[in-house]
Coordinates of C-alpha atoms in Angstrom, one line a residue:
X74 CA 64.8 -14.1 -39.6
X75 CA 68.0 -15.1 -37.9
X76 CA 68.5 -15.4 -34.1
X77 CA 71.0 -12.5 -34.2
X78 CA 68.5 -10.2 -36.1
X79 CA 65.7 -11.0 -33.7
X80 CA 67.9 -10.2 -30.7
X81 CA 69.1 -6.9 -32.2
X82 CA 65.5 -5.8 -33.1
X83 CA 64.4 -6.6 -29.6
X84 CA 67.3 -4.7 -28.0
X85 CA 66.5 -1.8 -30.2
X86 CA 62.8 -1.6 -29.0
X87 CA 63.9 -1.7 -25.4
X88 CA 61.8 -3.2 -22.6
X89 CA 58.5 -2.5 -24.4
X90 CA 59.8 -4.4 -27.4
X91 CA 60.8 -7.3 -25.2
X92 CA 57.3 -7.5 -23.8
X93 CA 55.6 -7.3 -27.3
X94 CA 58.0 -9.7 -29.0
X95 CA 56.8 -13.2 -29.8
X96 CA 60.2 -14.6 -30.2
X97 CA 61.1 -17.4 -27.7
X98 CA 63.0 -16.2 -24.6
X99 CA 66.5 -17.3 -24.0
X100 CA 66.9 -19.0 -20.6
X101 CA 70.0 -17.6 -19.0
X102 CA 69.8 -19.2 -15.6
X103 CA 69.3 -22.7 -16.9
X104 CA 66.2 -23.3 -14.7
X105 CA 63.1 -24.8 -16.4
X106 CA 59.6 -23.9 -15.5
X107 CA 57.7 -20.7 -14.5
X108 CA 57.3 -18.9 -11.2
X109 CA 56.1 -21.0 -8.3
X110 CA 53.3 -20.1 -5.8
X111 CA 54.1 -19.8 -2.1
X112 CA 51.8 -20.7 0.7
X113 CA 50.0 -17.4 0.6
X114 CA 49.7 -17.7 -3.2
X115 CA 48.1 -21.1 -3.0
X116 CA 45.7 -19.9 -0.3
X117 CA 44.6 -17.0 -2.5
X118 CA 44.2 -19.4 -5.5
X119 CA 42.1 -21.8 -3.5
X120 CA 39.9 -19.0 -2.2
X121 CA 39.4 -17.6 -5.7
X122 CA 38.4 -21.1 -6.9
X123 CA 36.1 -21.7 -3.9
X124 CA 34.3 -18.4 -4.3
X125 CA 33.8 -18.6 -8.1
X126 CA 30.4 -19.1 -9.5
X127 CA 31.5 -22.3 -11.2
X128 CA 32.5 -24.0 -8.0
X129 CA 29.3 -22.8 -6.3
X130 CA 27.2 -24.4 -9.0
X131 CA 29.3 -27.6 -8.7
X132 CA 28.8 -27.7 -4.9
X133 CA 25.0 -27.1 -5.4
X134 CA 24.9 -30.0 -7.8
X135 CA 26.8 -32.2 -5.4
X136 CA 24.5 -31.3 -2.6
X137 CA 21.5 -32.3 -4.8
X138 CA 23.2 -35.5 -5.8
X139 CA 24.1 -36.3 -2.2
X140 CA 20.4 -36.0 -1.3
X141 CA 19.5 -38.9 -3.7
X142 CA 20.6 -41.7 -1.4
X143 CA 18.9 -39.9 1.4
X144 CA 15.6 -40.4 -0.5
X145 CA 16.2 -43.9 -1.7
X146 CA 17.8 -45.5 1.3
X147 CA 16.0 -45.7 4.7
X148 CA 17.3 -43.1 7.2
X149 CA 17.8 -43.7 10.9
X150 CA 16.5 -40.3 11.7
X151 CA 13.2 -41.0 9.9
X152 CA 12.4 -44.7 10.6
X153 CA 14.8 -47.0 12.6
X154 CA 12.6 -50.0 11.9
X155 CA 12.9 -49.6 8.1
X156 CA 16.6 -49.3 8.5
X157 CA 16.7 -52.5 10.6
X158 CA 14.6 -54.3 8.0
X159 CA 16.9 -53.0 5.2
X160 CA 20.0 -54.3 7.0
X161 CA 18.5 -57.7 7.4
X162 CA 17.5 -57.9 3.7
X163 CA 20.8 -56.6 2.4
X164 CA 23.6 -58.1 4.5
X165 CA 26.2 -57.7 1.8
X166 CA 25.5 -54.0 1.2
X167 CA 25.0 -53.0 4.8
X168 CA 28.8 -52.8 5.8
X169 CA 29.5 -50.6 2.8
X170 CA 26.5 -48.4 3.4
X171 CA 27.5 -48.0 7.0
X172 CA 31.1 -47.0 6.1
X173 CA 29.7 -44.4 3.6
X174 CA 27.2 -43.2 6.3
X175 CA 24.3 -43.8 3.8
X176 CA 21.9 -44.5 6.6
X177 CA 22.5 -41.1 8.1
X178 CA 23.1 -39.0 4.9
X179 CA 22.1 -35.6 6.2
X180 CA 24.3 -35.8 9.3
X181 CA 27.2 -37.6 7.5
X182 CA 30.7 -36.0 7.3
X183 CA 30.8 -35.8 3.5
X184 CA 27.3 -34.2 3.2
X185 CA 28.2 -31.7 6.0
X186 CA 31.5 -30.9 4.2
X187 CA 29.6 -30.1 0.9
X188 CA 27.1 -28.1 2.9
X189 CA 29.7 -26.0 4.7
X190 CA 31.8 -25.5 1.5
X191 CA 28.7 -24.3 -0.4
X192 CA 27.8 -21.9 2.5
X193 CA 31.4 -20.4 2.5
X194 CA 31.4 -20.3 -1.3
X195 CA 28.2 -18.3 -1.5
X196 CA 29.3 -15.9 1.2
X197 CA 32.7 -15.4 -0.5
X198 CA 30.9 -14.8 -3.8
X199 CA 28.3 -12.4 -2.4
X200 CA 30.4 -10.1 -0.2
X201 CA 32.7 -8.6 -3.0
X202 CA 29.8 -8.5 -5.4
X203 CA 27.7 -6.6 -2.9
X204 CA 30.4 -4.0 -2.4
X205 CA 30.8 -3.6 -6.2
X206 CA 27.0 -3.1 -6.5
X207 CA 27.0 -0.5 -3.7
X208 CA 29.8 1.3 -5.6
X209 CA 27.8 1.2 -8.8
X210 CA 24.8 2.7 -7.0
X211 CA 26.9 5.4 -5.5
X212 CA 28.6 6.2 -8.8
X213 CA 27.3 8.2 -11.7
X214 CA 26.5 6.9 -15.2
X215 CA 29.6 6.9 -17.4
X216 CA 30.1 9.6 -20.0
X217 CA 29.3 9.1 -23.6
X218 CA 31.8 7.3 -25.9
X219 CA 33.5 9.3 -28.5
X220 CA 31.8 7.5 -31.4
X221 CA 28.2 6.6 -30.7
X222 CA 27.7 5.2 -34.2
X223 CA 29.6 2.0 -33.1
X224 CA 26.9 1.1 -30.5
X225 CA 24.3 -1.5 -31.4
X226 CA 21.3 0.8 -31.1
X227 CA 21.8 4.3 -32.7
X228 CA 19.7 7.1 -34.2
X229 CA 20.4 10.7 -35.2
X230 CA 18.6 13.8 -36.5
X231 CA 19.0 17.5 -36.8
X232 CA 16.9 20.1 -35.0
X233 CA 16.6 23.8 -34.7
X234 CA 16.5 23.7 -30.9
X235 CA 19.7 24.7 -29.2
X236 CA 22.0 22.0 -27.8
X237 CA 21.3 23.2 -24.2
X238 CA 17.5 22.8 -24.8
X239 CA 18.0 19.3 -26.2
X240 CA 20.1 18.2 -23.3
X241 CA 17.7 19.6 -20.8
X242 CA 14.8 17.9 -22.5
X243 CA 16.7 14.6 -22.8
X244 CA 17.5 14.8 -19.1
X245 CA 13.8 15.3 -18.2
X246 CA 12.7 12.5 -20.6
X247 CA 15.2 10.0 -19.2
X248 CA 14.5 10.7 -15.6
X249 CA 10.8 10.5 -16.3
X250 CA 11.4 6.9 -17.5
X251 CA 13.2 6.1 -14.2
X252 CA 16.7 6.3 -15.6
X253 CA 19.6 7.6 -13.5
X254 CA 20.8 10.5 -15.7
X255 CA 23.3 13.3 -15.6
X256 CA 24.8 15.8 -18.0
X257 CA 28.4 15.0 -18.9
X258 CA 30.0 17.5 -21.3
X259 CA 28.0 17.7 -24.5
X260 CA 25.9 14.7 -23.8
X261 CA 23.4 13.3 -21.3
X262 CA 24.4 9.9 -19.8
X263 CA 21.7 7.6 -18.3
X264 CA 21.6 4.1 -16.9
X265 CA 18.8 1.7 -15.9
X266 CA 18.3 -1.9 -14.8
X267 CA 20.2 -1.9 -11.5
X268 CA 17.6 -4.3 -10.1
X269 CA 19.1 -7.0 -12.3
X270 CA 22.2 -7.2 -10.2
X271 CA 20.1 -6.7 -7.1
X272 CA 18.0 -9.7 -8.0
X273 CA 21.1 -11.7 -8.6
X274 CA 22.4 -10.8 -5.2
X275 CA 19.0 -11.5 -3.6
X276 CA 18.9 -15.0 -5.2
X277 CA 22.3 -15.9 -3.7
X278 CA 21.4 -14.4 -0.3
X279 CA 18.2 -16.3 -0.3
X280 CA 20.2 -19.5 -0.9
X281 CA 22.2 -18.8 2.2
X282 CA 19.0 -18.1 4.2
X283 CA 17.6 -21.5 3.0
X284 CA 20.8 -23.2 4.1
X285 CA 20.7 -21.6 7.5
X286 CA 17.0 -22.5 7.9
X287 CA 17.7 -26.1 7.0
X288 CA 20.6 -26.3 9.5
X289 CA 18.5 -24.6 12.2
X290 CA 15.6 -26.9 11.6
X291 CA 17.8 -30.0 11.8
X292 CA 19.4 -28.8 15.0
X293 CA 16.3 -27.7 16.9
X294 CA 13.5 -29.8 15.4
X295 CA 11.4 -32.3 17.3
X296 CA 9.0 -34.9 15.9
X297 CA 6.9 -37.5 17.7
X298 CA 4.1 -39.9 17.0
X299 CA 1.1 -40.9 19.1
X300 CA -1.8 -43.3 18.6
X301 CA -5.0 -42.1 20.4
X302 CA -8.2 -44.1 20.7
X303 CA -11.6 -42.3 20.7
X304 CA -12.2 -41.0 24.2
X305 CA -8.5 -41.0 25.2
X306 CA -6.2 -38.0 25.4
X307 CA -2.6 -36.9 24.9
X308 CA -0.4 -34.4 26.8
X309 CA 2.6 -33.0 25.0
X310 CA 5.3 -34.5 27.3
X311 CA 8.1 -36.8 26.4
X312 CA 6.7 -39.8 28.2
X313 CA 3.4 -39.6 26.3
X314 CA 4.9 -40.3 22.9
X315 CA 5.0 -43.7 21.2
X316 CA 8.2 -42.6 19.4
X317 CA 10.1 -39.3 19.5
X318 CA 13.1 -37.9 17.6
X319 CA 14.7 -34.5 18.0
X320 CA 17.7 -32.5 16.8
X321 CA 21.0 -32.4 18.8
X322 CA 20.3 -28.9 20.2
X323 CA 16.6 -29.5 21.1
X324 CA 15.8 -29.4 24.9
X325 CA 12.8 -31.2 26.3
X326 CA 11.6 -28.1 28.1
X327 CA 11.0 -26.5 24.7
X328 CA 8.0 -28.7 24.1
X329 CA 4.9 -26.6 23.6
X330 CA 2.5 -27.0 26.7
X331 CA -0.8 -28.4 25.4
X332 CA -3.0 -31.4 25.5
X333 CA -6.0 -32.8 23.6
X334 CA -8.6 -35.5 23.6
X335 CA -9.8 -37.4 20.6
X336 CA -13.6 -37.0 20.7
X337 CA -14.6 -38.8 17.5
X338 CA -13.0 -39.9 14.3
X339 CA -15.0 -39.8 11.1
X340 CA -14.1 -41.7 8.0
X341 CA -16.4 -42.1 4.9
X342 CA -15.5 -44.0 1.7
X343 CA -16.5 -44.2 -1.9
X344 CA -19.0 -47.1 -2.2
X345 CA -19.0 -47.8 -5.9
X346 CA -17.1 -47.2 -9.1
X347 CA -13.4 -47.6 -9.9
X348 CA -12.6 -45.6 -6.7
X349 CA -14.5 -47.8 -4.4
X350 CA -13.0 -47.7 -0.9
X351 CA -11.2 -44.4 -1.5
X352 CA -11.5 -42.1 1.6
X353 CA -13.9 -39.2 1.2
X354 CA -14.0 -37.9 4.8
X355 CA -10.9 -38.3 7.0
X356 CA -11.1 -36.1 10.1
X357 CA -10.6 -36.1 13.8
X358 CA -12.6 -34.0 16.1
X359 CA -10.6 -33.0 19.2
X360 CA -10.9 -30.9 22.4
X361 CA -7.6 -29.2 23.2
X362 CA -6.2 -26.9 25.8
X363 CA -3.2 -24.6 25.7
X364 CA -1.1 -24.5 28.9
X365 CA -4.0 -25.3 31.2
X366 CA -6.3 -22.8 29.6
X367 CA -9.9 -23.2 28.6
X368 CA -11.1 -26.1 26.4
X369 CA -11.4 -25.4 22.7
X370 CA -12.8 -27.5 19.8
X371 CA -11.0 -28.2 16.5
X372 CA -11.2 -30.6 13.6
X373 CA -7.9 -32.0 12.3
X374 CA -7.8 -33.2 8.6
X375 CA -5.2 -34.5 6.3
X376 CA -2.9 -31.6 5.4
X377 CA -4.9 -29.3 7.8
X378 CA -2.9 -29.6 11.0
X379 CA -3.8 -28.1 14.4
X380 CA -1.4 -25.3 15.1
X381 CA -0.5 -24.8 18.7
X382 CA 2.3 -22.2 19.1
X383 CA 5.4 -23.5 17.4
X384 CA 3.9 -27.0 17.2
X385 CA 1.7 -28.6 14.5
X386 CA -0.4 -31.7 15.1
X387 CA -0.9 -33.7 11.9
X388 CA -3.4 -36.5 11.3
X389 CA -1.5 -39.3 9.5
X390 CA -3.4 -42.6 9.9
X391 CA -6.3 -44.3 11.4
X392 CA -7.7 -47.8 12.2
X393 CA -10.0 -49.7 14.4
X394 CA -9.8 -50.6 18.1
X395 CA -12.4 -53.3 19.0
X396 CA -13.4 -53.5 22.7
X397 CA -12.8 -56.9 24.4
X398 CA -13.8 -58.1 27.8
X399 CA -11.8 -61.0 29.4
X400 CA -13.1 -62.9 32.5
X401 CA -11.5 -65.5 34.6
X402 CA -13.0 -68.9 35.5
X403 CA -15.0 -67.3 38.3
X404 CA -16.5 -64.6 36.1
X405 CA -14.4 -61.8 37.4
X406 CA -13.5 -59.2 34.8
X407 CA -9.7 -59.0 34.5
X408 CA -9.5 -56.9 31.3
X409 CA -11.8 -54.6 29.5
X410 CA -10.8 -52.0 26.9
X411 CA -10.3 -51.0 23.4
X412 CA -7.3 -52.7 21.6
X413 CA -5.8 -50.8 18.7
X414 CA -5.1 -53.0 15.7
X415 CA -2.8 -52.3 12.8
X416 CA -4.2 -52.2 9.2
X417 CA -2.8 -54.6 6.7
X418 CA -4.4 -53.3 3.5
X419 CA -6.4 -50.5 2.1
X420 CA -9.7 -52.1 3.3
X421 CA -8.4 -52.0 6.9
X422 CA -8.0 -55.7 7.4
X423 CA -6.2 -55.5 10.8
X424 CA -4.2 -57.5 13.2
X425 CA -3.0 -57.1 16.8
X426 CA -2.8 -58.6 20.2
X427 CA -4.9 -58.6 23.4
X428 CA -2.6 -58.9 26.4
X429 CA -3.9 -59.6 30.0
X430 CA -0.8 -59.0 32.1
X431 CA -2.2 -58.6 35.6
X432 CA -5.2 -59.8 37.7
X433 CA -5.8 -63.2 36.0
X434 CA -5.5 -66.4 38.0
X435 CA -6.0 -69.9 36.7
X436 CA -8.4 -72.5 38.1
X437 CA -5.8 -73.3 40.8
X438 CA -5.6 -69.7 41.9
X439 CA -2.1 -69.2 40.5
X440 CA -1.1 -66.0 38.7
X441 CA -0.9 -66.4 35.0
X442 CA -1.0 -64.2 31.9
X443 CA -3.2 -64.5 28.8
X444 CA -2.7 -63.4 25.2
X445 CA -4.9 -63.4 22.2
X446 CA -3.9 -62.9 18.5
X447 CA -6.6 -60.9 16.9
X448 CA -7.4 -60.7 13.1
X449 CA -10.1 -58.1 12.5
X450 CA -12.1 -57.2 9.3
X451 CA -14.5 -54.3 9.3
X452 CA -16.5 -55.8 6.4
X453 CA -16.6 -59.6 6.4
X454 CA -17.6 -61.3 3.2
X455 CA -19.4 -64.1 5.1
X456 CA -18.7 -67.7 5.9
X457 CA -17.7 -69.8 2.9
X458 CA -16.7 -66.7 0.9
X459 CA -13.0 -67.4 0.7
X460 CA -10.2 -66.1 3.1
X461 CA -11.1 -63.8 5.9
X462 CA -10.1 -60.4 4.4
X463 CA -12.1 -57.2 4.5
X464 CA -14.1 -56.2 1.5
X465 CA -14.6 -52.6 2.4
X466 CA -12.9 -50.2 5.0
X467 CA -16.2 -49.1 6.7
X468 CA -17.8 -51.0 9.6
X469 CA -20.5 -52.7 7.5
X470 CA -20.1 -56.3 8.8
X471 CA -17.3 -56.5 11.4
X472 CA -15.8 -59.8 12.5
X473 CA -12.8 -60.9 14.4
X474 CA -10.8 -64.2 14.6
X475 CA -9.1 -64.9 18.0
X476 CA -6.4 -67.3 18.9
X477 CA -5.8 -67.7 22.7
X478 CA -2.6 -68.5 24.7
X479 CA -1.7 -68.8 28.4
X480 CA 1.6 -68.7 30.1
X481 CA 4.2 -65.8 30.3
X482 CA 4.0 -62.9 27.9
X483 CA 7.6 -62.1 28.5
X484 CA 7.0 -58.5 29.6
X485 CA 8.9 -59.1 32.8
X486 CA 12.2 -59.7 31.1
X487 CA 12.9 -55.9 30.7
X488 CA 13.2 -56.1 27.0
X489 CA 11.0 -53.9 24.9
X490 CA 8.0 -55.6 23.1
X491 CA 5.9 -54.6 20.2
X492 CA 2.4 -54.0 21.6
X493 CA 0.8 -55.2 18.4
X494 CA 2.6 -58.6 18.4
X495 CA 2.4 -61.6 20.7
X496 CA 5.5 -63.4 21.9
X497 CA 4.3 -67.0 22.3
X498 CA 7.7 -68.6 23.1
X499 CA 6.7 -69.1 26.7
X500 CA 3.0 -69.6 26.1
X501 CA 0.7 -72.6 25.4
X502 CA -2.2 -72.4 22.9
X503 CA -5.8 -73.0 24.0
X504 CA -7.8 -75.7 22.3
X505 CA -11.3 -74.3 21.8
X506 CA -14.6 -75.6 20.6
X507 CA -15.8 -74.3 17.2
X508 CA -13.8 -72.7 14.5
X509 CA -10.5 -74.4 13.7
X510 CA -10.1 -75.8 17.2
X511 CA -7.4 -73.2 18.0
X512 CA -9.0 -70.0 16.6
X513 CA -12.6 -68.9 16.6
X514 CA -14.3 -66.3 14.4
X515 CA -16.7 -64.0 16.3
X516 CA -19.2 -61.3 15.5
X517 CA -19.9 -58.3 17.8
X518 CA -21.5 -59.4 21.0
X519 CA -20.3 -63.0 20.8
X520 CA -18.0 -64.7 23.3
X521 CA -15.4 -67.5 23.2
X522 CA -15.3 -69.8 26.2
X523 CA -11.8 -70.9 27.2
X524 CA -11.4 -74.6 28.0
X525 CA -10.9 -76.2 31.4
X526 CA -12.7 -73.3 33.2
X527 CA -10.0 -70.8 32.1
X528 CA -12.6 -68.1 31.5
X529 CA -13.9 -66.3 28.5
X530 CA -13.3 -63.4 26.1
X531 CA -16.1 -61.3 24.6
X532 CA -16.0 -59.2 21.4
X533 CA -18.1 -56.2 22.4
X534 CA -20.5 -54.4 20.1
X535 CA -18.8 -51.1 20.8
X536 CA -16.0 -50.8 18.2
X537 CA -13.9 -47.7 18.5
X538 CA -11.6 -46.0 16.1
X539 CA -8.1 -44.7 16.6
X540 CA -6.2 -42.0 14.9
X541 CA -2.4 -41.6 14.7
X542 CA -1.0 -38.1 15.1
X543 CA 2.4 -36.6 14.4
X544 CA 3.4 -33.6 16.5
X545 CA 6.2 -31.6 14.9
X546 CA 8.2 -28.5 16.0
X547 CA 10.3 -27.2 13.1
X548 CA 11.5 -23.7 13.8
X549 CA 13.2 -23.1 10.5
X550 CA 10.2 -23.6 8.2
X551 CA 9.1 -20.0 8.1
X552 CA 12.6 -18.8 7.4
X553 CA 13.0 -21.5 4.6
X554 CA 9.7 -20.4 3.0
X555 CA 10.8 -16.7 3.1
X556 CA 14.2 -17.7 1.5
X557 CA 12.4 -19.7 -1.2
X558 CA 10.1 -16.8 -2.1
X559 CA 13.0 -14.4 -2.1
X560 CA 15.0 -16.8 -4.3
X561 CA 12.2 -16.9 -6.8
X562 CA 11.8 -13.1 -6.8
X563 CA 15.6 -12.6 -7.2
X564 CA 15.9 -15.1 -10.0
X565 CA 12.9 -13.5 -11.8
X566 CA 14.6 -10.1 -11.6
X567 CA 18.0 -11.4 -12.8
X568 CA 16.4 -13.1 -15.8
X569 CA 13.9 -10.5 -17.0
X570 CA 15.4 -7.1 -16.1
X571 CA 18.0 -5.8 -18.5
X572 CA 20.8 -3.5 -17.5
X573 CA 21.3 -0.8 -20.2
X574 CA 22.8 2.6 -20.8
X575 CA 21.6 5.4 -23.0
X576 CA 23.5 8.5 -24.2
X577 CA 22.1 11.6 -25.9
X578 CA 24.7 14.0 -27.5
X579 CA 23.6 17.4 -28.8
X580 CA 26.2 19.7 -30.6
X581 CA 26.0 22.6 -33.0
X582 CA 26.5 21.6 -36.6
X583 CA 28.3 23.5 -39.3
X584 CA 25.1 24.8 -40.8
X585 CA 24.0 26.2 -37.4
X586 CA 21.4 23.5 -36.6
X587 CA 21.8 21.1 -33.7
X588 CA 22.9 17.5 -34.4
X589 CA 21.3 15.1 -32.0
X590 CA 22.8 11.6 -31.5
X591 CA 21.1 9.0 -29.4
X592 CA 22.6 5.5 -28.7
X593 CA 22.0 2.6 -26.3
X594 CA 24.0 -0.3 -25.0
X595 CA 22.8 -3.3 -23.1
X596 CA 24.8 -5.7 -20.9
X597 CA 23.1 -8.6 -22.8
X598 CA 21.6 -8.7 -26.3
X599 CA 18.0 -7.8 -26.4
X600 CA 15.5 -6.9 -29.1
X601 CA 13.8 -4.5 -26.8
X602 CA 16.7 -2.1 -26.6
X603 CA 16.2 -0.6 -30.1
X604 CA 12.5 -0.4 -29.4
X605 CA 13.1 1.5 -26.1
X606 CA 15.6 3.8 -27.8
X607 CA 13.1 4.6 -30.6
X608 CA 10.4 5.3 -28.0
X609 CA 12.8 7.7 -26.2
X610 CA 13.7 9.4 -29.5
X611 CA 10.0 10.0 -30.2
X612 CA 9.5 11.5 -26.8
X613 CA 12.5 13.8 -27.3
X614 CA 11.3 15.0 -30.7
X615 CA 8.4 16.7 -28.9
X616 CA 10.9 19.3 -27.7
X617 CA 13.5 18.9 -30.4
X618 CA 11.6 18.2 -33.6
X619 CA 13.7 17.3 -36.7
X620 CA 14.7 20.3 -38.8
X621 CA 13.8 20.2 -42.6
X622 CA 16.4 19.0 -44.9
X623 CA 18.3 21.8 -47.0
X624 CA 16.5 20.8 -50.2
X625 CA 13.1 21.0 -48.6
X626 CA 14.0 24.4 -47.0
X627 CA 15.1 25.8 -50.4
X628 CA 11.9 24.6 -52.0
X629 CA 9.7 26.1 -49.3
X630 CA 11.6 29.5 -49.7
X631 CA 10.9 29.4 -53.5
X632 CA 7.2 28.9 -53.0
X633 CA 7.1 31.8 -50.6
X634 CA 8.8 34.1 -53.2

């Protein structure tokens, strides 16, 4: 076909022909390219992309992917000491990680940006779909198509009941099966499965609730740790915590008013078999009060916290706190108390420090400070049985090795110190009789005499235990749990509920009988739709039974004659 013929044919068809023609257009203005988007057009395009389900899924994937470094790399908000150790061990990676904010993933700019975009995307996706769903609920089931035979599920029969009777019976059957049904012309239209879209919307709303709960929990949370020795207590004030972290919007006056005392800690362990040393009983008996009320008793176990208002008190660790008595050269007691020691292994081999900061004077009457490095084992293997490590976590054969120092502990410098470590840079080591000459192994009730009349230290028979507690206040947990349950319910509904429509048409046939047509259409393919349609047809035949075929009717009339 020539160019002239094509132009003439297009001109003959007019504007419609120009729209339907596949011939290439002639550019008359000499400008290449199509229409361009203005500022408003680009904003609309960006909004459509952001609120699409595809982008929402991509953002959800990126959020999950962004949480991976938060799980693998130590976070400042969780453990500053681990972050410091990681930086010392990875000096090359540290500058890169700091620029990428990988030590503060959940408060980083890039994670917050993904979080906010996902939040906006879900809202922009849900709002229009909600209005559409409300419109569907307020609307009526659509009328029957002209040709029901083209639908995937179809059946027909003839009946002697009138069309009005059939339609009335069909309306009752469908409503009895919880279909929304109405009569539209010569047919009954019905629809069911609206909860599928409701479940879909519930799932997306639940995601928003979970995002809000997560943000709320991060902003208003508080978390602190406290080590308590048997017989000692704790009051829920900021100064009582060993370490404390909180969200940016948390106020100190929001701490729940309560206090508790650790009465006893009970720990039992498997004594034989492949699980030897595994804890069997791990519980702390406490006496607590709420806001100055009466004393109450409770037992805190692992994963069974004590709930006090919005706060929960978790039992997270335990260890031993041997009692030591230190006397000066004149026999005056300058220190007596339980010293918590940190476990080094599963058998509770422990180490720590005994610090005498005040009250001690040397033989010349000058003020001085004492320090002792302590290495404790609850079950000692015995002399000559190898290195001094515990054989079992229970107090079966306790022993301690002490190394003494005198001088300055460095606590007056104003710099924070680890209470479980001894800074010996300004101290001199004692030379003692027995043991290695600088350290001495002792059993409960034994003492170590310090040289030159410096005094003594006694390892008392009373060995206490300590428990470490974590006090958390996370206001968004209940909301997050509700969102998670709602998300599961919504996802279940959207996966297992099928949206479908059913039409029943009844018209008078040429032979005077009523022709009944029944068809069904689902929004997704399902093998249950034909079964459901057959079940509805059987129910309808109770009122509109099939009429006999003409040949059968003639045969029955012949028999009667």
